[in-house]
PDB file of C-alpha atoms and ligand atoms in Angstrom:
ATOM      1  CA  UNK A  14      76.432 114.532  89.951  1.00 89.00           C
ATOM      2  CA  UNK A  15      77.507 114.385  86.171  1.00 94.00           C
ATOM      3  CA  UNK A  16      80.065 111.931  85.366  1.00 95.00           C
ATOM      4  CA  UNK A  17      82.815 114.764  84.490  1.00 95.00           C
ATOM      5  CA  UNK A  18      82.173 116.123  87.997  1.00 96.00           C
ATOM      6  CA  UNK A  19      83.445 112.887  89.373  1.00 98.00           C
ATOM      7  CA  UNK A  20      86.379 112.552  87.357  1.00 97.00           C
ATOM      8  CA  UNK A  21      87.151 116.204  88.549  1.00 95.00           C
ATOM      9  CA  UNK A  22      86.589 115.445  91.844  1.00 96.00           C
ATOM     10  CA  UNK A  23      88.821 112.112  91.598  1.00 97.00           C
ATOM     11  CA  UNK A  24      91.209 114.727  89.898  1.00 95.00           C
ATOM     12  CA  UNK A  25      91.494 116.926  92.641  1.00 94.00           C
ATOM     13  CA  UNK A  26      92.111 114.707  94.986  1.00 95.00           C
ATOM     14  CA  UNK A  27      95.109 112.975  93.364  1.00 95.00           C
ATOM     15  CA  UNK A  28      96.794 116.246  92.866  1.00 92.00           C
ATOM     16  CA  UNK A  29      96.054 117.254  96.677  1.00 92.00           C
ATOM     17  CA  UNK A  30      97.583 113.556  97.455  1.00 92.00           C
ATOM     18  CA  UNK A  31      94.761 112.557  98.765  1.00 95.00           C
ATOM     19  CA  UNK A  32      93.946 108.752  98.570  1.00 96.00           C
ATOM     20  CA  UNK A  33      96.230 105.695  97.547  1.00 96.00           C
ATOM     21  CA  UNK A  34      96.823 106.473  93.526  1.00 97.00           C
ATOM     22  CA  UNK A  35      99.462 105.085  91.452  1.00 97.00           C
ATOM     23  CA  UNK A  36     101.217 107.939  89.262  1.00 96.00           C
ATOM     24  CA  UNK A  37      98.775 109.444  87.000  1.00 96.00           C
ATOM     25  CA  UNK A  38      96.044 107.848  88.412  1.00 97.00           C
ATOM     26  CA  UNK A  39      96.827 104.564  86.615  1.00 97.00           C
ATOM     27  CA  UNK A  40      96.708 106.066  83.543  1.00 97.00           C
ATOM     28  CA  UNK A  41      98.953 105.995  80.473  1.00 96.00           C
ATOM     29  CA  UNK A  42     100.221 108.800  79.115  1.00 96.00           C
ATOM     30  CA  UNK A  43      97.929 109.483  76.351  1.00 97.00           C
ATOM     31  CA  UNK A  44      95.412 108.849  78.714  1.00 96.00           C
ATOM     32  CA  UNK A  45      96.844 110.966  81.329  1.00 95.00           C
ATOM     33  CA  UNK A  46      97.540 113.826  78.583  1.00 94.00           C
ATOM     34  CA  UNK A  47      93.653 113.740  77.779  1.00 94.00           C
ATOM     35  CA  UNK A  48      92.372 113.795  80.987  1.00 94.00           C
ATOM     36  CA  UNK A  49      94.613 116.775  82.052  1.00 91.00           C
ATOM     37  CA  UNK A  50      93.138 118.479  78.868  1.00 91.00           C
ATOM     38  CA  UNK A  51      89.853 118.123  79.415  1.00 91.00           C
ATOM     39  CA  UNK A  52      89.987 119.609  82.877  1.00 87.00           C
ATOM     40  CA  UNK A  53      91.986 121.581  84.387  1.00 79.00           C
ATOM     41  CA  UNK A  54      94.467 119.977  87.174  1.00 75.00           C
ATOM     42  CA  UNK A  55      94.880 122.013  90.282  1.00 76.00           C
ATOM     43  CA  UNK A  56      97.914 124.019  90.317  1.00 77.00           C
ATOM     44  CA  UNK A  57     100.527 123.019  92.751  1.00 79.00           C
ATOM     45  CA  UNK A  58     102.796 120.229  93.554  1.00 83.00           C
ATOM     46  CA  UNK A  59     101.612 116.785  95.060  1.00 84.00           C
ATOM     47  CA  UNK A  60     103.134 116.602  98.625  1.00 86.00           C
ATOM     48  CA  UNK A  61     106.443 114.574  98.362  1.00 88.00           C
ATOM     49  CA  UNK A  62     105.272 112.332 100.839  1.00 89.00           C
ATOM     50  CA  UNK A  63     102.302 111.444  98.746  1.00 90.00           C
ATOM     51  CA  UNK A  64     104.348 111.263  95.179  1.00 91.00           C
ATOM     52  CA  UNK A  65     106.528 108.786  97.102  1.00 94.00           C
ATOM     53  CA  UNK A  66     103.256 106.661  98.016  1.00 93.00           C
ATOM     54  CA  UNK A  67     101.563 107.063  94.519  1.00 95.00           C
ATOM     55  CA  UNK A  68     105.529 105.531  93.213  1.00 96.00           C
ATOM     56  CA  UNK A  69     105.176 102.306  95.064  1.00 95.00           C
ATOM     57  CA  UNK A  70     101.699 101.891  93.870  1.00 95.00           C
ATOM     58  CA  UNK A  71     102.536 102.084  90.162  1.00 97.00           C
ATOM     59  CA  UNK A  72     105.515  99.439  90.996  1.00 96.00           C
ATOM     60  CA  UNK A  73     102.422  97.488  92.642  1.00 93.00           C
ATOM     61  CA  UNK A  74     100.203  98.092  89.565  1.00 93.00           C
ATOM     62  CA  UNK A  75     102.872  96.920  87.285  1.00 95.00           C
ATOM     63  CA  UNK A  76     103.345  93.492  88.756  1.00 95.00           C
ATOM     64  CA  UNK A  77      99.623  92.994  88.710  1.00 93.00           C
ATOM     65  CA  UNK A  78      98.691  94.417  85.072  1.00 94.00           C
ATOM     66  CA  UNK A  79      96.988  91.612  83.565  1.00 92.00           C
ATOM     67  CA  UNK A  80      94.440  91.695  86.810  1.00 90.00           C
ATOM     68  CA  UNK A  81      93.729  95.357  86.790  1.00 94.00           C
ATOM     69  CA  UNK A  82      93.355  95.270  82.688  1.00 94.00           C
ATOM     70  CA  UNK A  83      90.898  92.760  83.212  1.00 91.00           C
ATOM     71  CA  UNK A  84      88.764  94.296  86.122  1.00 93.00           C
ATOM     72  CA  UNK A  85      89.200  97.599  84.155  1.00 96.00           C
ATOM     73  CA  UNK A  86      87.636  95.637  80.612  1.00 95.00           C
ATOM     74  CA  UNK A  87      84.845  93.974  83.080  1.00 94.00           C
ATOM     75  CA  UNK A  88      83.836  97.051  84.949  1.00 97.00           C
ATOM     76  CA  UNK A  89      83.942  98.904  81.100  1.00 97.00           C
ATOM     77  CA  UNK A  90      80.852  96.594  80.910  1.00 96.00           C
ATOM     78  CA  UNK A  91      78.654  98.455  83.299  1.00 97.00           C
ATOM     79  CA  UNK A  92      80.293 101.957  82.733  1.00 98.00           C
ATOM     80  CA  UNK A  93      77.723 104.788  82.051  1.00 97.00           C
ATOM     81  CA  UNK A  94      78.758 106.226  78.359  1.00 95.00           C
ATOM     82  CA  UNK A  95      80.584 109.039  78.911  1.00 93.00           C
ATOM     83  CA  UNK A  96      82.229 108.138  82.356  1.00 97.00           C
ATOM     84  CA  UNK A  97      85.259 107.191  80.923  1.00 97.00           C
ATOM     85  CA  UNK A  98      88.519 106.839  82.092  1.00 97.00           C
ATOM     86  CA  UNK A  99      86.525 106.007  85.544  1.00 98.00           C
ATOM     87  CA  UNK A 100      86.714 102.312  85.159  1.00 98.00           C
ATOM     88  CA  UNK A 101      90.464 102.765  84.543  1.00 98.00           C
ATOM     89  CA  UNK A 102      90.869 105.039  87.674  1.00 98.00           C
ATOM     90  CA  UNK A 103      88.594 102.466  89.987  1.00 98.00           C
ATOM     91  CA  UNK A 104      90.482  99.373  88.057  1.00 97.00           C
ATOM     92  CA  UNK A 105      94.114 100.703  89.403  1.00 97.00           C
ATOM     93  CA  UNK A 106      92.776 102.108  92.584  1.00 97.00           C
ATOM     94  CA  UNK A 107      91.278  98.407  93.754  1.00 96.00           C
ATOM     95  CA  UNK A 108      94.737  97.391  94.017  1.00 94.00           C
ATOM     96  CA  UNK A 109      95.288  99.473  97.449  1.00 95.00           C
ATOM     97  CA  UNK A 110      95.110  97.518 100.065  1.00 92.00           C
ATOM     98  CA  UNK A 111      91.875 100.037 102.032  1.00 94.00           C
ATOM     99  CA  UNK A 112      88.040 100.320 101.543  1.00 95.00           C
ATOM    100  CA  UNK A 113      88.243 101.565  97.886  1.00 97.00           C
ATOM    101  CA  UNK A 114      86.427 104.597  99.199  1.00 97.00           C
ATOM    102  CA  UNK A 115      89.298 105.449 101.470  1.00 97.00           C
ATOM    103  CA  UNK A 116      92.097 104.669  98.582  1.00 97.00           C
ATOM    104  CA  UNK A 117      89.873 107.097  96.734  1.00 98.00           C
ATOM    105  CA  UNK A 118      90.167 109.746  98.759  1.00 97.00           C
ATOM    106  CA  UNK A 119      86.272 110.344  99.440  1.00 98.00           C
ATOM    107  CA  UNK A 120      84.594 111.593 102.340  1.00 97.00           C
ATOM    108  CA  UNK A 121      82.928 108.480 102.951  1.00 96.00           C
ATOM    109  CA  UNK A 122      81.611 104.877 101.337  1.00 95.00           C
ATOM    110  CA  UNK A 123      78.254 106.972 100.874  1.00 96.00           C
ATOM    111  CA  UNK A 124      80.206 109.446  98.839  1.00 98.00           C
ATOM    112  CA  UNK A 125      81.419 106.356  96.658  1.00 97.00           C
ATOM    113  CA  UNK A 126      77.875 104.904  96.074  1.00 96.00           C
ATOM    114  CA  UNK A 127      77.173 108.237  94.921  1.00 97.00           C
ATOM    115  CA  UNK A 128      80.157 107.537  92.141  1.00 98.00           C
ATOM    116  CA  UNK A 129      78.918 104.536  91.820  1.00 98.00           C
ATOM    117  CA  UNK A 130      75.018 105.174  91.126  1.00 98.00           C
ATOM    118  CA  UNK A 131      75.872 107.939  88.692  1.00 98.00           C
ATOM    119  CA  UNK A 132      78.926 106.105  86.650  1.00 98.00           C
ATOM    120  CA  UNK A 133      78.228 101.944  87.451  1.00 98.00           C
ATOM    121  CA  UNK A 134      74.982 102.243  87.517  1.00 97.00           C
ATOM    122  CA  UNK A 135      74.367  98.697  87.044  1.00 97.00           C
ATOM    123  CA  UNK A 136      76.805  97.416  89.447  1.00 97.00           C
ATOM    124  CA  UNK A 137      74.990  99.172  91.957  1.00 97.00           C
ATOM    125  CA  UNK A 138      71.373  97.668  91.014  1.00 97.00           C
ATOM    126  CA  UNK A 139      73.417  94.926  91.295  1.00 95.00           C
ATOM    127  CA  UNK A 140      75.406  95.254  94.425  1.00 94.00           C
ATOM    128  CA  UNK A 141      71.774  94.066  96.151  1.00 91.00           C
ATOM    129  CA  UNK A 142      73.585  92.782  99.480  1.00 89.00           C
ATOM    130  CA  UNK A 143      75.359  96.118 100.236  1.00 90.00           C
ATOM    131  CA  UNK A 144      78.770  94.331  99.458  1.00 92.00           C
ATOM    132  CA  UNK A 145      82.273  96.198  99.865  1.00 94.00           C
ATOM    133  CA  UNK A 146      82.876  96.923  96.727  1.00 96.00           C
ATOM    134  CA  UNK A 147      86.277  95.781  96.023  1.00 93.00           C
ATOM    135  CA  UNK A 148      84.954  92.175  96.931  1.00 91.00           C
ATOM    136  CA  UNK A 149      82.224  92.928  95.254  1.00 93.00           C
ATOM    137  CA  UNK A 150      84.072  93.722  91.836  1.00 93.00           C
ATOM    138  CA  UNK A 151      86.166  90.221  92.525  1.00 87.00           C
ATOM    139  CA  UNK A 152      82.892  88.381  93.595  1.00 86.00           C
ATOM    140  CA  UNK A 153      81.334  88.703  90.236  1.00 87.00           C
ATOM    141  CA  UNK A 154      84.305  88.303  88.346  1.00 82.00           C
ATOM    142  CA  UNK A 155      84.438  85.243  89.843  1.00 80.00           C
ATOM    143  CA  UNK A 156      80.816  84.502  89.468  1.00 78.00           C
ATOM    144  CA  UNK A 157      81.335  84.951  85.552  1.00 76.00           C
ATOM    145  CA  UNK A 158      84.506  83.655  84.743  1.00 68.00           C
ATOM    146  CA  UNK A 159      84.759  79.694  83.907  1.00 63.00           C
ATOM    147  CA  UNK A 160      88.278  79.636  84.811  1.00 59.00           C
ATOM    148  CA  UNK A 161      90.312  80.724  88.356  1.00 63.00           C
ATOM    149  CA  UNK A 162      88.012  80.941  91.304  1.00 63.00           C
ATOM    150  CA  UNK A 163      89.263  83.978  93.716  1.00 70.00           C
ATOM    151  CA  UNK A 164      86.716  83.565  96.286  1.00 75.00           C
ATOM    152  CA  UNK A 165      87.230  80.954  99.066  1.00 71.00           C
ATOM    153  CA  UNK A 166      83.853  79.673  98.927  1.00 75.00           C
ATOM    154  CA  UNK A 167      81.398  78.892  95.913  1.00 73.00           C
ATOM    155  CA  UNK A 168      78.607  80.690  98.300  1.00 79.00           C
ATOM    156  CA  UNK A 169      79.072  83.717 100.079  1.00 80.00           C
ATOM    157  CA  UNK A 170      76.226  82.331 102.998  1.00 82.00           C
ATOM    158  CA  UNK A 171      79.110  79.670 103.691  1.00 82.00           C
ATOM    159  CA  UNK A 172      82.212  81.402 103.463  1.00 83.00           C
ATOM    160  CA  UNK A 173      83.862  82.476 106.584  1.00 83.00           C
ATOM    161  CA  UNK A 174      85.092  85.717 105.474  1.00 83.00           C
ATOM    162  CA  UNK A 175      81.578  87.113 104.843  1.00 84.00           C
ATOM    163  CA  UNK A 176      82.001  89.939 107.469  1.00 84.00           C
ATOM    164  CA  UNK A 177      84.878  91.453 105.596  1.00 82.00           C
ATOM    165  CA  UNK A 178      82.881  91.749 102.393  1.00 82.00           C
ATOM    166  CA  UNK A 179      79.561  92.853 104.035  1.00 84.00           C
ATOM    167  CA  UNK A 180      78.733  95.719 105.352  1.00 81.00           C
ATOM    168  CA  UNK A 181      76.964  94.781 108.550  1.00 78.00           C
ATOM    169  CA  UNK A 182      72.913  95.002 107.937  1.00 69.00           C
TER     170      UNK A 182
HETATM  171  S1  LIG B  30      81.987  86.033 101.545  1.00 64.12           S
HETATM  172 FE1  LIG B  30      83.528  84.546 100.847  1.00 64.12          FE
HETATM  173  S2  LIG B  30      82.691  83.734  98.936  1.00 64.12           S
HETATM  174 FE2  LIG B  30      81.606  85.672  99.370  1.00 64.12          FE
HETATM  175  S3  LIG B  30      82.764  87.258  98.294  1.00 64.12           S
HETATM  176 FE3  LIG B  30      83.560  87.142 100.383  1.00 64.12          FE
HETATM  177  S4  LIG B  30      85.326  85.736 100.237  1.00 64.12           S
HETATM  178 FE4  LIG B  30      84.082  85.441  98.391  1.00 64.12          FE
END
């Protein structure tokens, strides 16, 4: 699927309230104002239920900007050319608390290494173990960074949360 397709699809199911989003999908509101212009948003009002829910995760988001600006800038790194805002989208997404497939909205974690493949493309060539990919993301932040270690463990093999960040083999 073409890049634009996914940000349509990701589109979609924000304005159907699917998913965990914060307010316009984490976006600002240039941002926001470009992305409604180059597609078209489904008509219709989000569910009040779910524009309740997307509220309390932009008050989340906003207590944790510097860590989604920085997974947003690192996973900008790996971000097929013209995917963009996607990195922005999956950067304020990761701070749900689900599988980032289900704060998504998808059908399934296959339908998010489709995403994946066709706008990280790296991160999946990557992603060798068949890691979650929220602990992924964190993993290799980790991996790189000189400075604050998130993981538990220096080595996944020894670390006793491996089953939450693998999917079973
Ligand atoms: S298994 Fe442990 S060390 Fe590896 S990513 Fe998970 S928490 Fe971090």
């Amino acid at each position: 699927m073409l890049t634009r397709d996914w940000l349509q699809r990701l589109l979609w199911l924000y304005a159907h309230g699917e998913g965990c989003y914060p307010l316009k999908m984490g976006l600002d509101a240039a941002q926001w104002a470009t992305l409604q212009a180059d597609f078209s948003p489904p008509a219709g009002q989000i569910p009040s239920d779910c524009l309740l829910r997307q509220s309390v995760m932009s008050e989340l988001n906003a207590t944790r900007t510097e860590e989604r600006q920085q997974l947003a800038q690192w996973l900008a790194c790996y971000m097929a050319p013209d995917a963009a805002p996607m990195h922005l989208i999956i950067a304020s997404v990761s701070l749900a608390f689900n599988h980032l497939w289900q704060d998504l909205g998808l059908h399934s974690r296959e339908e998010l290494r489709e995403l994946m493949s066709d706008c990280f493309p790296r991160l999946v060539e990557m992603n060798t173990q068949n890691m979650r990919w929220k602990k992924f993301f964190y993993r290799q932040r980790c991996l790189q960074s000189d400075g604050e270690l998130v993981c538990r463990s220096p080595s996944c093999d020894a670390c006793c949360e491996r089953a939450y960040c693998f999917e079973p083999a």
